[in-house]
PDB file of C-alpha atoms in Angstrom:
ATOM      1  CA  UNK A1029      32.715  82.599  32.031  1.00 67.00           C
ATOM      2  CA  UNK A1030      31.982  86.005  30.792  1.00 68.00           C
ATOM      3  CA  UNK A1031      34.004  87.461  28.514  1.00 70.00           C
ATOM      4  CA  UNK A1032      34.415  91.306  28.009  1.00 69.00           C
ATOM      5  CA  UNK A1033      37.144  91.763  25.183  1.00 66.00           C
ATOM      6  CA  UNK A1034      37.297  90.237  21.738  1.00 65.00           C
ATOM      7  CA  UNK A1035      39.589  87.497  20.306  1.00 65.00           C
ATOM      8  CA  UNK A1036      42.048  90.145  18.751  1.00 70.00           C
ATOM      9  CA  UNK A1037      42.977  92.025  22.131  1.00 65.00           C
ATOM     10  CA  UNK A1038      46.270  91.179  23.416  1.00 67.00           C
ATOM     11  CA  UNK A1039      44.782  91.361  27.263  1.00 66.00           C
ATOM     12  CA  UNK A1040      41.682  88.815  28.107  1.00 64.00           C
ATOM     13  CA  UNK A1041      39.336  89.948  30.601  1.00 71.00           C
ATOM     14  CA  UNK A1042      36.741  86.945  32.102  1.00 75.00           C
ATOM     15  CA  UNK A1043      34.681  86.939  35.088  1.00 75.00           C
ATOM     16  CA  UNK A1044      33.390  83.514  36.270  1.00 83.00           C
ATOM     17  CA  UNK A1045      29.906  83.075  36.655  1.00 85.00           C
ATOM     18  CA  UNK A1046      30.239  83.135  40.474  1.00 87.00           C
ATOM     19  CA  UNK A1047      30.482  86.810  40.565  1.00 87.00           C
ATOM     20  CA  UNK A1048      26.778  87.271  38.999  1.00 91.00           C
ATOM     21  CA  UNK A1049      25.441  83.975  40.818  1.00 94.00           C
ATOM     22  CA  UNK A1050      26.713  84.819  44.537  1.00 95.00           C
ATOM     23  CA  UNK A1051      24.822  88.393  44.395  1.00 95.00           C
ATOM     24  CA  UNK A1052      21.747  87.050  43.013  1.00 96.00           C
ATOM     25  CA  UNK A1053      21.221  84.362  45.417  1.00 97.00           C
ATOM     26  CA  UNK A1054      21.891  86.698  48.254  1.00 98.00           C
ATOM     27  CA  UNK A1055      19.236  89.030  46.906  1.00 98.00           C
ATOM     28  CA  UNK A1056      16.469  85.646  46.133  1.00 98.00           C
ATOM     29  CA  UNK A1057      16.978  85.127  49.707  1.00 98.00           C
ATOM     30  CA  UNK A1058      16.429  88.097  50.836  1.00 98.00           C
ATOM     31  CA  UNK A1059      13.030  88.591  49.297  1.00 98.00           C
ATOM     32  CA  UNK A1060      11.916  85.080  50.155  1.00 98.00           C
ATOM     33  CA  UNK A1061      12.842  86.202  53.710  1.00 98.00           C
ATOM     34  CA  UNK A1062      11.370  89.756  54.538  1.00 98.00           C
ATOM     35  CA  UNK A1063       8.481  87.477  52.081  1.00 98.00           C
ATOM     36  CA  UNK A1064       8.146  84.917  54.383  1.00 98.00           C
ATOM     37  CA  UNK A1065       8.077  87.329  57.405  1.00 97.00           C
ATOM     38  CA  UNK A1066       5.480  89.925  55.875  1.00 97.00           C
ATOM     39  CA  UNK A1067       3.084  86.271  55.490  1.00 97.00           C
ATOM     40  CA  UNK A1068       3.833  85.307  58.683  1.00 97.00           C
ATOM     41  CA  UNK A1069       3.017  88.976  60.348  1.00 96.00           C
ATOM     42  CA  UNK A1070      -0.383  89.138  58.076  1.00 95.00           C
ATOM     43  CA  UNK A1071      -1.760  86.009  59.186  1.00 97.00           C
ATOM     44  CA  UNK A1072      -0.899  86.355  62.763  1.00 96.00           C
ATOM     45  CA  UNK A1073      -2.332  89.861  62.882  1.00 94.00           C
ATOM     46  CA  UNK A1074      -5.949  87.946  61.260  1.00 95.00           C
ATOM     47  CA  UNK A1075      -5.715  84.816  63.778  1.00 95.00           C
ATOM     48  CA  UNK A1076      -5.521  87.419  66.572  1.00 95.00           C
ATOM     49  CA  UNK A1077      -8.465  89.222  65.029  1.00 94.00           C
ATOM     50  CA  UNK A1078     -10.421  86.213  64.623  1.00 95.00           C
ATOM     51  CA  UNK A1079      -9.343  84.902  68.388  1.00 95.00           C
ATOM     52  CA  UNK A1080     -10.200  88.659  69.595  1.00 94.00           C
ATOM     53  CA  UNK A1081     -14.317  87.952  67.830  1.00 94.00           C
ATOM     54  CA  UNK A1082     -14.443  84.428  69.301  1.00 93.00           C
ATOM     55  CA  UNK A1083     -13.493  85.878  73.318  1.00 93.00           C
ATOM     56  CA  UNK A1084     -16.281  88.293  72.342  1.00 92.00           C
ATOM     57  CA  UNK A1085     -18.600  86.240  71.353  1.00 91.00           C
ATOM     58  CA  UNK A1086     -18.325  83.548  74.039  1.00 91.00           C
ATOM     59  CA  UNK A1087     -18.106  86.050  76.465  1.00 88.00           C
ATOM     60  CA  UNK A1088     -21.638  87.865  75.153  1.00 87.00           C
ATOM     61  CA  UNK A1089     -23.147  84.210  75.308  1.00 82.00           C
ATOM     62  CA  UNK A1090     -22.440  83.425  78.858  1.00 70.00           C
TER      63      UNK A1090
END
């Protein structure tokens, strides 16, 4: 728990950890998502590149 007031105040204030971990999972997940996407986009856009050169070349051979 987190406290925000001092042993002498007659009111306690305390947030459980919860409220700090929910957000910051949400936002780990996020970035490991548009992450994983931006990898997956990058190396699709090069295996169609390299796919592109190979109908080229086999097409210049026949």
């Amino acid at each position: 728990m987190v406290e925000l007031s001092g042993k002498s105040d007659p009111f306690q204030h305390s947030f459980p950890n919860a409220v700090f971990y929910i957000p910051a999972l949400i936002v780990v997940s996020a970035v490991a998502f548009f992450g994983y996407k931006l990898y997956k986009s990058l190396t699709e856009k090069d295996r169609k590149r390299e796919e592109k050169l190979k109908a080229k070349q086999a097409k210049k051979k026949k």
